[in-house]
Amino acid sequence: MRIGWIGTGLMGEPMVARLVAAGHQVSVHNRTRARAEPSLALGAGWAGSIAAAARDRDVVITMLPFPADVEAAYLGPDGILANASPGTVAVDMSTSSPALARRLADFTGGSVLDAPVSGGPAGARSGALSIFVGGAADAFERVRPVFEVLGSTVVHHGPAGAGQAAKLVNQALVANLTLGICEAYAVAEAAGLDPALVHESVRVGVAGSPLLDFAWSRLSDGDLEPGFKVAHLAKDLALALDEVGDTRRLPGTSLVRELCQAVADTLGGDRGTQALITQTQPTVPSEGQR
Amino acid sequence: MRIGWIGTGLMGEPMVARLVAAGHQVSVHNRTRARAEPSLALGAGWAGSIAAAARDRDVVITMLPFPADVEAAYLGPDGILANASPGTVAVDMSTSSPALARRLADFTGGSVLDAPVSGGPAGARSGALSIFVGGAADAFERVRPVFEVLGSTVVHHGPAGAGQAAKLVNQALVANLTLGICEAYAVAEAAGLDPALVHESVRVGVAGSPLLDFAWSRLSDGDLEPGFKVAHLAKDLALALDEVGDTRRLPGTSLVRELCQAVADTLGGDRGTQALITQTQPTVPSEGQR
């Protein structure tokens, strides 16, 4: 298929690599061209603008950091909706707002899908992503072959917005688990235990998970580089809290959002979420408290 | 081996069943005899007191709810230490205080091990527990054949107390994950998603875990019966917070402890930890706030 791809970051880059390898004709656009070079080296074409990436394509896919980026990419005279050919299906694979997904689908009579993913850069490279799809069933069927190159679990959750909502469910889970991993690591350190032995015991228990293995290893190495950025988790959690509004209390999710914000404020938003470990350090008492 | 077993609750009962099936000669004692009947029906003998369970045994094992129960079982004229034969190794498999474990080991010159477990009643039945051992290496080697009937992962974490400390690491992880599962479920409900479809997507992601599968299924059934009791999780988290003292902040763990206490206060401490879902309901505003 002729695919336009907008956004070649931590996730977009390995996803484009899979589509190119599968024989699709992919044109990429990225705000910073240098970040697209690895995709171009693999055989993707360069599109000089969002409009150019959207024209004459079977499918246009966005993989962008924030809902404001998604909104800007789709709307306005230079955006996807004004430039895509009739019959093109657009797919937002960013984790974004369910309400925005519904708005974009409504505009276009159902030719925009929401399809955020879970599985991280490793899952993107191996084609093992979990893809959470919302939107019109006929558009979903047309894009399904693309999804199947990228993910091993592709689930259609319902109408537009349902994919985003299902992804936010995942993020609430991931957020609390990440904090749990960091606090568990802090307990192990405080007790003077060997982190490798503790990992051996804990990973086979009921809370063993791929995220535990990934984050524990990074923590053991003192490595705060992202798999997944704290600024992005903070954004996802704000979206989850918006989605439930005042129909539910999410005290853990609210806490992790605040702690991610604290990490972003002190260390920068592009640290990995395992940097929540820094929030387990006791606060230095102020002069007055001593 | 001749094994004395004290405490035939949710975990103790299936563990005793495995030891009897493996050909060990097991005498059980439980405060409420009726709770020991299933063990007796399988061929365990009845010990009328803790002292009787401790006498003339190669190994004496305790599996009790709270550190106060453990302390009472070991100390005093009717306790294990006063009645066990020289050469008996006592093993506390309860999740209890590292400080108490060190105290008991010190009393006895190293013939008490701490060996709490993870894996729940299902892991206990199938012999797939993770066993966190602390204490003297020679005592560990003598009890190892018993551990290998009960668990598939047996790790010696260090001197007395290290097994308990490692288990508390696991509990901090489990606690935050459990809250995350409940809040994720609440987001799915609030967004009107199909919980079974959401589970299909989320379980293959980075946060997929045996606990997710177990708790999501219970939540879908509206079933708040324990796998693991909120009162016990609240106790474990208090121990974890004690263990780190003021050397670390554990905001997530502290939060889950409070929420477990709130569930215990309103619904009872013997509800399963998935009853944390009730804490996602919005508070009914009081008259004054309306």
Coordinates of C-alpha atoms in Angstrom, one line a residue:
Chain A
M1 CA 0.0 0.0 0.0
R2 CA 1.0 3.6 -0.4
I3 CA 1.4 4.8 3.2
G4 CA 2.1 8.4 4.5
W5 CA 3.7 8.4 7.9
I6 CA 4.0 11.5 10.1
G7 CA 6.2 11.3 13.2
T8 CA 9.4 9.2 13.3
G9 CA 10.2 9.2 17.0
L10 CA 11.0 6.5 19.5
M11 CA 8.0 4.4 18.3
G12 CA 7.5 5.7 14.7
E13 CA 10.9 4.8 13.5
P14 CA 10.8 1.1 14.2
M15 CA 7.2 0.9 13.0
V16 CA 8.2 2.5 9.6
A17 CA 11.1 0.1 9.4
R18 CA 8.7 -2.9 9.6
L19 CA 6.3 -1.4 7.0
V20 CA 9.2 -0.8 4.5
A21 CA 10.5 -4.3 5.1
A22 CA 7.0 -5.7 4.4
G23 CA 7.1 -4.1 1.0
H24 CA 4.9 -1.1 1.6
Q25 CA 5.6 2.2 -0.2
V26 CA 6.1 4.6 2.7
S27 CA 6.6 8.4 2.7
V28 CA 7.6 9.9 6.0
H29 CA 7.4 13.4 7.4
N30 CA 8.9 14.6 10.7
R31 CA 9.2 18.1 12.1
T32 CA 12.9 17.6 12.5
R33 CA 14.2 15.9 9.4
A34 CA 17.3 14.6 11.0
R35 CA 15.2 12.2 13.2
A36 CA 13.7 10.8 9.9
E37 CA 17.1 9.9 8.4
P38 CA 17.2 6.3 9.7
S39 CA 13.8 5.7 8.0
L40 CA 15.0 7.3 4.8
A41 CA 18.2 5.1 4.9
L42 CA 15.9 2.0 5.0
G43 CA 14.1 3.1 1.8
A44 CA 11.2 5.3 3.0
G45 CA 10.7 8.5 0.9
W46 CA 10.8 12.0 2.3
A47 CA 7.7 14.2 2.3
G48 CA 8.5 17.8 2.8
S49 CA 5.3 18.6 4.6
I50 CA 2.3 17.0 6.3
A51 CA 0.2 17.8 3.2
A52 CA 2.7 16.1 1.0
A53 CA 2.7 13.0 3.3
A54 CA -1.1 12.9 3.1
R55 CA -1.6 13.3 -0.7
D56 CA -2.2 10.3 -3.0
R57 CA -2.0 7.7 -0.2
D58 CA -4.1 4.7 0.7
V59 CA -3.4 5.2 4.4
V60 CA -2.0 8.1 6.3
I61 CA -0.7 7.4 9.8
T62 CA 0.3 9.8 12.6
M63 CA 2.5 8.9 15.5
L64 CA 2.9 12.1 17.5
P65 CA 3.7 13.1 21.1
F66 CA 0.7 15.2 22.2
P67 CA -2.9 15.8 21.4
A68 CA -2.1 19.3 20.3
D69 CA 0.4 17.9 17.7
V70 CA -2.4 15.5 16.5
E71 CA -4.9 18.3 16.2
A72 CA -2.4 20.5 14.3
A73 CA -1.5 17.6 11.9
Y74 CA -5.1 16.9 11.0
L75 CA -6.8 20.3 10.9
G76 CA -6.2 23.5 9.0
P77 CA -5.4 24.2 5.3
D78 CA -2.1 22.4 5.5
G79 CA -3.4 19.4 7.5
I80 CA -4.2 15.9 6.6
L81 CA -8.0 16.3 6.2
A82 CA -7.7 19.1 3.7
N83 CA -5.0 17.3 1.6
A84 CA -5.8 13.6 1.7
S85 CA -7.4 12.1 -1.3
P86 CA -11.0 10.9 -1.1
G87 CA -10.8 7.2 -0.1
T88 CA -7.7 7.6 2.1
V89 CA -8.1 6.3 5.6
A90 CA -6.2 8.3 8.2
V91 CA -5.1 6.5 11.4
D92 CA -3.9 8.2 14.5
M93 CA -1.6 5.8 16.4
S94 CA -0.5 8.4 18.9
T95 CA -1.9 8.1 22.4
S96 CA -4.3 11.0 22.4
S97 CA -7.7 12.2 23.5
P98 CA -10.8 10.0 22.9
A99 CA -12.8 13.2 22.4
L100 CA -10.4 14.4 19.7
A101 CA -10.6 11.0 18.0
R102 CA -14.4 11.3 17.9
R103 CA -14.2 14.8 16.6
L104 CA -11.9 13.8 13.7
A105 CA -14.0 10.8 12.8
D106 CA -17.2 12.9 12.8
F107 CA -15.6 15.5 10.5
T108 CA -14.7 12.9 7.9
G109 CA -17.7 10.6 8.1
G110 CA -15.6 7.8 9.6
S111 CA -12.4 7.8 7.6
V112 CA -10.2 8.5 10.6
L113 CA -9.4 5.6 13.0
D114 CA -7.8 5.9 16.4
A115 CA -5.3 3.1 16.9
P116 CA -2.8 3.7 19.7
V117 CA -0.4 1.0 20.7
S118 CA 1.3 -0.6 23.6
G119 CA 4.6 -2.6 23.7
G120 CA 7.3 0.1 23.5
P121 CA 10.2 0.4 21.1
A122 CA 11.0 -3.3 21.5
G123 CA 7.5 -4.4 20.6
A124 CA 7.5 -2.0 17.7
R125 CA 10.8 -3.5 16.3
S126 CA 9.5 -7.1 16.6
G127 CA 6.0 -6.4 15.4
A128 CA 4.6 -7.5 18.7
L129 CA 2.6 -4.4 19.6
S130 CA -0.9 -4.5 21.0
I131 CA -3.0 -2.2 18.9
F132 CA -6.2 -0.6 20.4
V133 CA -8.5 0.3 17.5
G134 CA -11.6 2.6 17.5
G135 CA -13.7 3.7 14.6
A136 CA -15.7 2.6 11.6
A137 CA -15.6 -1.2 10.9
D138 CA -15.1 -0.8 7.1
A139 CA -12.1 1.5 7.6
F140 CA -10.7 -0.9 10.1
E141 CA -10.9 -3.8 7.7
R142 CA -9.1 -1.8 5.0
V143 CA -6.2 -0.9 7.3
R144 CA -6.0 -4.3 9.0
P145 CA -3.1 -5.6 6.8
V146 CA -1.0 -2.6 8.0
F147 CA -1.9 -3.3 11.6
E148 CA -0.9 -6.9 11.2
V149 CA 2.6 -5.9 10.1
L150 CA 2.9 -3.8 13.3
G151 CA 1.2 -5.7 16.0
S152 CA 0.5 -9.3 17.2
T153 CA -2.7 -8.3 19.0
V154 CA -5.2 -6.1 17.1
V155 CA -8.5 -5.5 18.8
H156 CA -11.4 -3.3 17.6
H157 CA -12.8 -1.8 20.7
G158 CA -15.8 0.0 19.2
P159 CA -16.6 3.3 17.6
A160 CA -14.2 6.3 17.3
G161 CA -12.5 7.1 20.5
A162 CA -12.8 3.5 21.9
G163 CA -9.3 2.7 20.9
Q164 CA -7.9 5.8 22.7
A165 CA -10.1 5.0 25.8
A166 CA -8.8 1.4 25.9
K167 CA -5.2 2.6 25.6
L168 CA -5.8 4.9 28.6
V169 CA -7.0 1.9 30.6
N170 CA -3.6 0.4 29.7
Q171 CA -1.8 3.5 30.8
A172 CA -3.5 3.7 34.2
L173 CA -2.3 0.1 34.7
V174 CA 1.2 0.8 33.4
A175 CA 1.6 4.0 35.5
N176 CA 0.8 2.3 38.9
L177 CA 2.9 -0.7 38.0
T178 CA 5.9 1.6 37.1
L179 CA 5.6 3.4 40.5
G180 CA 5.3 -0.1 42.1
I181 CA 8.5 -1.3 40.5
C182 CA 10.4 1.8 41.5
E183 CA 9.1 1.7 45.1
A184 CA 9.9 -2.1 45.3
Y185 CA 13.4 -1.3 44.1
A186 CA 13.7 1.3 46.7
V187 CA 12.7 -1.2 49.4
A188 CA 15.3 -3.6 48.2
E189 CA 18.0 -1.0 48.3
A190 CA 17.0 0.2 51.7
A191 CA 17.1 -3.3 53.1
G192 CA 20.6 -3.9 51.6
L193 CA 19.4 -6.8 49.4
D194 CA 21.0 -8.0 46.1
P195 CA 18.8 -6.5 43.4
A196 CA 19.5 -9.4 41.0
L197 CA 18.5 -12.0 43.5
V198 CA 15.3 -10.1 44.4
H199 CA 14.5 -9.9 40.7
E200 CA 14.9 -13.6 40.4
S201 CA 12.3 -14.2 43.2
V202 CA 9.9 -11.5 42.2
R203 CA 9.7 -12.0 38.5
V204 CA 8.1 -15.4 38.8
G205 CA 5.5 -14.2 41.2
V206 CA 2.0 -12.9 40.5
A207 CA 3.3 -9.4 39.6
G208 CA 5.9 -10.6 37.1
S209 CA 5.6 -8.7 33.8
P210 CA 7.7 -7.6 30.8
L211 CA 7.8 -4.0 32.3
L212 CA 9.2 -5.4 35.6
D213 CA 12.1 -7.0 33.7
F214 CA 12.8 -3.9 31.6
A215 CA 12.6 -1.3 34.4
W216 CA 14.4 -3.4 37.0
S217 CA 17.3 -3.8 34.6
R218 CA 17.4 -0.1 33.8
L219 CA 17.3 0.7 37.6
S220 CA 20.1 -1.8 38.3
D221 CA 22.2 0.0 35.7
G222 CA 21.3 3.4 37.1
D223 CA 20.0 4.2 33.5
L224 CA 17.2 6.8 33.3
E225 CA 17.1 6.8 29.5
P226 CA 13.6 6.4 28.1
G227 CA 11.8 3.4 26.9
F228 CA 8.9 5.6 27.7
K229 CA 9.1 9.3 28.6
V230 CA 7.7 10.7 31.8
A231 CA 6.3 13.7 29.9
H232 CA 4.3 11.3 27.8
L233 CA 3.0 9.2 30.7
A234 CA 2.0 12.5 32.5
K235 CA 0.0 13.4 29.4
D236 CA -1.6 10.0 29.1
L237 CA -2.7 10.1 32.8
A238 CA -4.1 13.6 32.4
L239 CA -6.2 12.2 29.5
A240 CA -7.3 9.2 31.6
L241 CA -8.3 11.5 34.4
D242 CA -10.2 13.7 31.9
E243 CA -11.9 10.6 30.4
V244 CA -13.4 9.5 33.8
G245 CA -14.2 13.1 34.9
D246 CA -16.0 13.0 38.2
T247 CA -17.5 9.6 37.6
R248 CA -14.6 7.9 39.3
R249 CA -11.7 8.6 41.7
L250 CA -8.3 7.4 40.5
P251 CA -6.0 8.2 43.5
G252 CA -3.1 6.1 42.3
T253 CA -3.2 7.4 38.8
S254 CA -3.4 11.0 40.1
L255 CA -0.4 10.4 42.3
V256 CA 1.7 9.0 39.5
R257 CA 0.7 11.9 37.3
E258 CA 2.0 14.3 40.0
L259 CA 5.2 12.4 40.5
C260 CA 5.9 12.3 36.7
Q261 CA 5.4 16.0 36.6
A262 CA 7.9 16.4 39.5
V263 CA 10.4 14.3 37.6
A264 CA 9.8 16.4 34.4
D265 CA 10.2 19.6 36.4
T266 CA 13.5 18.5 38.0
L267 CA 15.2 16.2 35.5
G268 CA 13.4 16.9 32.3
G269 CA 10.3 15.3 30.6
D270 CA 12.4 13.1 28.3
R271 CA 13.7 10.9 31.1
G272 CA 12.3 7.4 31.2
T273 CA 9.4 6.6 33.5
Q274 CA 11.8 4.5 35.7
A275 CA 13.1 7.9 36.8
L276 CA 10.2 7.8 39.3
I277 CA 12.8 6.1 41.5
T278 CA 14.1 9.6 42.2
Q279 CA 10.8 10.4 43.9
T280 CA 11.5 7.7 46.6
Q281 CA 14.4 9.7 48.0
P282 CA 13.5 11.3 51.3
T283 CA 13.0 15.1 51.1
V284 CA 16.0 17.0 52.5
P285 CA 14.6 18.8 55.6
S286 CA 14.5 22.5 55.3
E287 CA 16.5 24.6 57.8
G288 CA 13.4 25.3 59.9
Q289 CA 12.6 21.6 60.3
R290 CA 16.0 20.6 61.5
Chain B
M1 CA 10.7 -35.8 57.1
R2 CA 8.7 -35.3 60.3
I3 CA 7.1 -31.9 59.8
G4 CA 5.1 -29.9 62.3
W5 CA 2.8 -27.3 60.6
I6 CA 1.1 -24.4 62.4
G7 CA -1.6 -22.5 60.5
T8 CA -3.9 -24.1 57.9
G9 CA -5.5 -21.1 56.3
L10 CA -5.9 -20.0 52.7
M11 CA -2.1 -20.8 52.0
G12 CA -1.3 -23.3 54.7
E13 CA -3.9 -25.8 53.6
P14 CA -2.8 -26.4 50.0
M15 CA 0.9 -26.4 51.2
V16 CA 0.2 -29.1 53.7
A17 CA -1.6 -31.1 51.0
R18 CA 1.5 -31.1 48.8
L19 CA 3.8 -32.2 51.7
V20 CA 1.5 -35.0 52.6
A21 CA 1.3 -36.1 48.9
A22 CA 5.1 -36.0 48.7
G23 CA 5.2 -38.6 51.6
H24 CA 6.2 -36.4 54.5
Q25 CA 4.8 -37.1 57.9
V26 CA 2.9 -33.9 58.8
S27 CA 1.3 -32.9 62.1
V28 CA -0.9 -29.8 61.9
H29 CA -2.1 -27.4 64.5
N30 CA -4.5 -24.6 63.9
R31 CA -6.3 -22.3 66.4
T32 CA -9.7 -23.3 64.9
R33 CA -9.6 -27.0 64.5
A34 CA -12.4 -27.0 61.9
R35 CA -10.1 -25.1 59.5
A36 CA -7.6 -28.0 59.7
E37 CA -10.1 -30.7 58.8
P38 CA -9.3 -30.8 55.1
S39 CA -5.6 -31.4 56.0
L40 CA -6.6 -34.2 58.4
A41 CA -8.8 -35.8 55.8
L42 CA -5.7 -35.9 53.4
G43 CA -3.7 -37.8 56.1
A44 CA -2.0 -35.1 58.2
G45 CA -2.1 -35.8 62.0
W46 CA -3.6 -33.5 64.5
A47 CA -1.5 -31.7 67.1
G48 CA -3.5 -30.4 70.0
S49 CA -1.2 -27.5 70.7
I50 CA 1.7 -25.5 69.2
A51 CA 4.0 -27.3 71.6
A52 CA 2.7 -30.7 70.4
A53 CA 3.3 -29.7 66.8
A54 CA 6.8 -28.6 67.6
R55 CA 8.0 -31.7 69.5
D56 CA 10.1 -34.5 67.9
R57 CA 10.1 -32.9 64.4
D58 CA 12.8 -32.4 61.9
V59 CA 11.2 -29.2 60.7
V60 CA 8.5 -27.0 62.2
I61 CA 6.7 -24.5 59.9
T62 CA 4.5 -21.6 60.7
M63 CA 2.1 -20.0 58.3
L64 CA 0.2 -17.3 60.3
P65 CA -1.6 -14.1 59.5
F66 CA 0.2 -11.4 61.6
P67 CA 3.6 -10.8 63.2
A68 CA 1.9 -10.9 66.6
D69 CA 0.7 -14.5 65.9
V70 CA 4.2 -15.4 64.8
E71 CA 5.7 -14.0 68.0
A72 CA 3.1 -15.8 70.1
A73 CA 3.8 -19.1 68.4
Y74 CA 7.5 -19.0 68.9
L75 CA 8.0 -17.4 72.3
G76 CA 6.8 -18.3 75.8
P77 CA 6.7 -21.6 77.7
D78 CA 4.1 -23.1 75.3
G79 CA 5.9 -21.9 72.2
I80 CA 8.0 -23.5 69.5
L81 CA 11.4 -22.5 70.8
A82 CA 10.7 -23.9 74.3
N83 CA 9.4 -27.2 73.0
A84 CA 11.2 -28.1 69.7
S85 CA 13.9 -30.8 70.0
P86 CA 17.5 -29.8 69.6
G87 CA 18.4 -30.0 65.9
T88 CA 14.9 -29.0 64.8
V89 CA 14.8 -26.2 62.2
A90 CA 11.9 -23.9 62.5
V91 CA 10.7 -22.0 59.4
D92 CA 8.4 -19.0 59.5
M93 CA 6.7 -18.9 56.1
S94 CA 4.3 -16.1 57.2
T95 CA 4.9 -12.7 55.7
S96 CA 6.2 -11.0 58.9
S97 CA 8.7 -8.5 60.2
P98 CA 12.4 -8.7 59.2
A99 CA 13.3 -7.5 62.7
L100 CA 11.3 -10.3 64.3
A101 CA 13.0 -12.8 62.0
R102 CA 16.4 -11.6 63.1
R103 CA 15.3 -11.7 66.7
L104 CA 14.1 -15.4 66.5
A105 CA 17.3 -16.4 64.6
D106 CA 19.5 -14.7 67.2
F107 CA 17.7 -16.5 70.1
T108 CA 18.3 -19.9 68.6
G109 CA 21.8 -19.5 67.1
G110 CA 20.4 -19.7 63.6
S111 CA 18.0 -22.6 63.7
V112 CA 15.0 -20.4 62.7
L113 CA 14.7 -19.5 59.0
D114 CA 12.4 -16.8 57.5
A115 CA 10.8 -18.1 54.2
P116 CA 7.7 -16.2 53.1
V117 CA 6.2 -17.0 49.8
S118 CA 4.5 -15.5 46.8
G119 CA 2.1 -17.1 44.3
G120 CA -1.2 -17.2 46.2
P121 CA -3.4 -20.3 46.8
A122 CA -3.1 -21.3 43.1
G123 CA 0.7 -21.4 43.3
A124 CA 0.5 -23.2 46.6
R125 CA -1.7 -25.9 45.1
S126 CA 0.5 -26.4 42.1
G127 CA 3.9 -26.2 44.0
A128 CA 4.8 -23.1 41.9
L129 CA 5.4 -20.7 44.8
S130 CA 8.3 -18.3 44.9
I131 CA 10.0 -18.8 48.3
F132 CA 12.1 -15.9 49.8
V133 CA 14.6 -17.4 52.3
G134 CA 16.7 -15.7 54.9
G135 CA 18.9 -17.3 57.6
A136 CA 21.8 -19.6 58.1
A137 CA 23.0 -21.5 55.0
D138 CA 23.3 -24.9 56.8
A139 CA 19.7 -24.7 58.1
F140 CA 18.6 -23.7 54.6
E141 CA 20.3 -26.7 53.0
R142 CA 18.5 -29.0 55.5
V143 CA 15.1 -27.6 54.7
R144 CA 15.6 -27.3 51.0
P145 CA 13.9 -30.6 50.1
V146 CA 10.7 -29.3 51.8
F147 CA 10.9 -26.0 50.0
E148 CA 11.3 -27.8 46.7
V149 CA 8.0 -29.6 47.2
L150 CA 6.3 -26.2 47.8
G151 CA 7.9 -23.9 45.3
S152 CA 9.5 -23.7 41.9
T153 CA 11.7 -20.7 42.7
V154 CA 13.6 -20.9 46.0
V155 CA 16.1 -18.1 46.5
H156 CA 18.4 -17.6 49.6
H157 CA 18.5 -13.8 50.0
G158 CA 21.0 -13.6 52.8
P159 CA 21.0 -13.7 56.7
A160 CA 18.0 -13.9 58.9
G161 CA 15.4 -11.2 57.9
A162 CA 16.5 -11.1 54.3
G163 CA 13.7 -13.4 53.2
Q164 CA 11.1 -11.2 54.9
A165 CA 12.7 -8.1 53.4
A166 CA 12.7 -9.5 49.9
K167 CA 9.0 -10.5 50.3
L168 CA 8.2 -7.0 51.3
V169 CA 9.8 -5.8 48.1
N170 CA 7.4 -8.1 46.3
Q171 CA 4.4 -6.8 48.3
A172 CA 5.2 -3.1 47.5
L173 CA 5.1 -4.2 43.8
V174 CA 1.9 -6.2 44.2
A175 CA 0.2 -3.5 46.1
N176 CA 0.7 -0.8 43.4
L177 CA -0.1 -3.2 40.7
T178 CA -3.4 -4.2 42.3
L179 CA -4.4 -0.6 42.6
G180 CA -3.4 -0.1 39.0
I181 CA -5.6 -3.0 37.9
C182 CA -8.6 -1.7 39.8
E183 CA -8.1 1.9 38.5
A184 CA -7.7 0.5 34.9
Y185 CA -10.9 -1.4 35.3
A186 CA -12.6 1.7 36.6
V187 CA -11.5 3.7 33.5
A188 CA -12.8 0.9 31.2
E189 CA -16.2 1.0 33.0
A190 CA -16.4 4.8 32.9
A191 CA -15.6 4.8 29.1
G192 CA -18.3 2.1 28.4
L193 CA -15.8 -0.4 27.0
D194 CA -16.2 -4.2 27.0
P195 CA -14.0 -5.4 29.8
A196 CA -13.2 -8.7 28.1
L197 CA -12.0 -7.0 24.9
V198 CA -9.9 -4.6 27.0
H199 CA -8.3 -7.5 28.8
E200 CA -7.4 -9.1 25.5
S201 CA -5.5 -6.0 24.5
V202 CA -3.9 -5.2 27.8
R203 CA -2.8 -8.6 29.0
V204 CA -0.3 -8.9 26.0
G205 CA 1.2 -5.5 26.8
V206 CA 4.1 -4.6 29.0
A207 CA 2.0 -4.8 32.1
G208 CA 0.5 -8.2 31.5
S209 CA 0.9 -10.4 34.6
P210 CA -0.8 -13.4 36.3
L211 CA -2.2 -10.9 38.9
L212 CA -3.9 -8.9 36.0
D213 CA -5.6 -12.0 34.7
F214 CA -6.7 -13.1 38.2
A215 CA -8.0 -9.8 39.4
W216 CA -9.6 -8.7 36.1
S217 CA -11.6 -11.9 36.0
R218 CA -12.8 -11.4 39.6
L219 CA -13.7 -7.8 38.9
S220 CA -15.6 -8.8 35.8
D221 CA -17.6 -11.3 37.9
G222 CA -18.1 -8.7 40.7
D223 CA -16.4 -11.2 43.0
L224 CA -14.6 -9.6 46.0
E225 CA -13.7 -13.0 47.7
P226 CA -10.0 -13.2 48.6
G227 CA -7.2 -14.7 46.8
F228 CA -5.4 -12.3 49.1
K229 CA -7.0 -10.4 51.9
V230 CA -6.9 -6.6 52.2
A231 CA -6.1 -6.9 55.9
H232 CA -3.0 -8.9 55.1
L233 CA -1.9 -6.5 52.4
A234 CA -2.3 -3.6 54.7
K235 CA -0.1 -5.4 57.3
D236 CA 2.5 -6.2 54.7
L237 CA 2.7 -2.6 53.5
A238 CA 3.0 -1.3 57.1
L239 CA 6.0 -3.7 57.5
A240 CA 7.5 -2.4 54.2
L241 CA 7.1 1.2 55.4
D242 CA 8.6 0.3 58.7
E243 CA 11.5 -1.5 57.0
V244 CA 12.5 1.6 55.0
G245 CA 11.8 4.0 57.9
D246 CA 12.8 7.5 56.9
T247 CA 15.5 6.4 54.4
R248 CA 12.9 6.3 51.6
R249 CA 9.5 7.8 50.6
L250 CA 7.0 5.3 49.3
P251 CA 4.0 7.4 48.3
G252 CA 2.3 4.7 46.2
T253 CA 2.7 2.1 48.9
S254 CA 1.5 4.5 51.6
L255 CA -1.6 5.3 49.5
V256 CA -2.4 1.6 48.9
R257 CA -2.0 0.9 52.6
E258 CA -4.5 3.7 53.4
L259 CA -7.0 2.4 50.8
C260 CA -6.7 -1.2 52.0
Q261 CA -7.5 0.1 55.5
A262 CA -10.5 2.0 54.1
V263 CA -11.8 -1.2 52.5
A264 CA -11.2 -3.1 55.8
D265 CA -13.1 -0.5 57.7
T266 CA -16.1 -0.4 55.4
L267 CA -16.3 -4.0 54.0
G268 CA -14.1 -6.0 56.3
G269 CA -10.5 -7.1 56.2
D270 CA -11.2 -10.5 54.7
R271 CA -12.2 -9.1 51.4
G272 CA -9.9 -9.7 48.5
T273 CA -7.5 -7.0 47.5
Q274 CA -9.5 -6.5 44.2
A275 CA -12.0 -4.8 46.6
L276 CA -9.8 -1.7 46.1
I277 CA -12.1 -1.1 43.1
T278 CA -14.7 0.2 45.7
Q279 CA -12.3 3.1 46.4
T280 CA -12.6 4.3 42.8
Q281 CA -16.2 5.3 43.4
P282 CA -16.6 9.1 43.7
T283 CA -17.3 10.2 47.2
V284 CA -21.0 11.2 47.8
P285 CA -20.8 14.9 48.6
S286 CA -22.0 15.8 52.1
E287 CA -24.9 18.1 52.6
G288 CA -22.7 21.1 53.2
Q289 CA -20.8 20.7 50.0
R290 CA -23.8 20.5 47.7

